Amino acid sequence: MVPDTRDDTPLWLFADQLGPAVYGGEHAHREVLLIESTAALGKRRYHRQKLHLVLSALRHAAHDLGDRATLIQADSYTEALKNFNKPVLVHEPTSHAAEKFVHRLQKQGLVTEVLPTPTFALPRKDFQSWAGERTRFRMEDFYRDQRRRFDVLMEGKDPVGSRWNYDEDNRESPPKKQRTLDVPAPYQPREDDIDAQVRRDLDALDLHTIGNDGPRLFAVNPAEGRRALKRFIEHRLPAFGRYEDAMMSQDWAMSHSLLSVPLNLGVLHPLDAVEAAERAYRDGDAPLAAVEGFIRQILGWREYMWHLYWHFGSDYTAHNELEAHTRLPDWWADLDADAVTAACLHSALEGLRDRGWNHHIQRLMILGSHALQRGYRPDELTDWFATAYVDGFRWVMPTNVIGMSQHADAGLLATKPYTSGGAYINKMSDHCGDCAYDPKKRVGDDACPFTAGYWAFTHHNRDRLAKNMRTRRAVSSMDRLGDLEAVLEQESARDRF
């Protein structure tokens, strides 16, 4: 139903709906309601910097909207809505639990209408039509259709450069004899009085959080989002593609965009990011491989994860096809990087502890791979990723973790488990040179836990892997190992990483 734009029903914004795509346009005349819920802040053990970003975003929205906005601080959303004493409109929230909650509020008369989500490129109903009766999904199919639908990097009916995907050009190892990528620094916002008050309020609430407090690193309002995008496009996008999958211990951001937070807060629209990147290519300011790789992340993968979250349903996180039942260890759950010896794992946990953020390869091929090899429970891992990461809203992680990282959905999303031994980490990072573990060794005190763990994982899942065309070679290679029994005995007792 299209709302009657002549009415003056206020519009309630969740903390990830804080951009002009939500409150502008046909809704620009409406009063806006923003709610800080103490119960929501303390419901889970969030990263301290994530809570800061959410509160800062809400309060900056209230400041920027001026007289249009009413910000209510209450114990719960329901209490705030009752105190507001007016029914409200709301756009579809971004999680199954929130959607059910909004529908309950609608039955109570606190919400009048639930409108379609405007913060993604493709509407949910259009994805439902695309998905049809599919039982297996390929991101590449979706991505190509997105390019055609939105006419992005196209020449008529054909992709620019006659190729859809330049992933093979975006897999270079980090440059030798460099500690950093040597590109201009990413945009970093200046903290203001709002941030100072947020920090004081969080200290007073004394919530059970993880991670360190620190300076705000990410954009939280539309103006900052535009500046962050401009900085990336003009100064960092040209170097993005080549080293997209590389890891450097002294360069946490490398040439990544750092736009996931403003995108997931709704203050930056994905099509604005996509159009800016394409314009840089058309103007000759960035190479095609880098631009295509970035656009694939936004218009392809991010949109794909969003829509599959809804398509797979609320019980998707119960999938555990590989029967992984190990509880998350305390050092992992607490982000205790100092308890970890392996340089790659230490670096990833340290970055997450200090900033609430890692780039996608650290998430998938370090943290995710370790969790897969050690059989951590995928449901616990999904919750951990959603609360430990500053960009980890509830819709983001199920498909990324259950489907892509942990292969817990029996291949519904990905065709194989994503894990590796130390050789991959050695090739794609500068971690191994100073590490106490040797990526070439599988047995001994200095045996790499990823190398040995890879073979232990392969052995534990050999029957499934042998049936998969993409993984059967790993089983054959494992069967030729002369020290397999020693590897398995060592890894079954390993308690130090």
mmCIF file of N, CA and C in Angstrom, residues 31 44 288 436:
data_model
loop_
_atom_site.group_PDB
_atom_site.id
_atom_site.type_symbol
_atom_site.label_atom_id
_atom_site.label_comp_id
_atom_site.label_asym_id
_atom_site.label_seq_id
_atom_site.Cartn_x
_atom_site.Cartn_y
_atom_site.Cartn_z
ATOM 1 N N GLU A 31 7.033 14.315 10.674
ATOM 2 C CA GLU A 31 7.790 14.270 11.912
ATOM 3 C C GLU A 31 8.489 12.915 11.996
ATOM 4 N N ARG A 44 22.476 -8.012 24.232
ATOM 5 C CA ARG A 44 23.567 -8.907 23.870
ATOM 6 C C ARG A 44 24.895 -8.262 24.250
ATOM 7 N N LEU A 288 39.281 -0.688 -14.513
ATOM 8 C CA LEU A 288 38.045 -1.463 -14.573
ATOM 9 C C LEU A 288 38.025 -2.587 -13.536
ATOM 10 N N ALA A 436 55.535 -17.829 15.067
ATOM 11 C CA ALA A 436 56.184 -18.949 15.758
ATOM 12 C C ALA A 436 55.877 -20.280 15.085
#
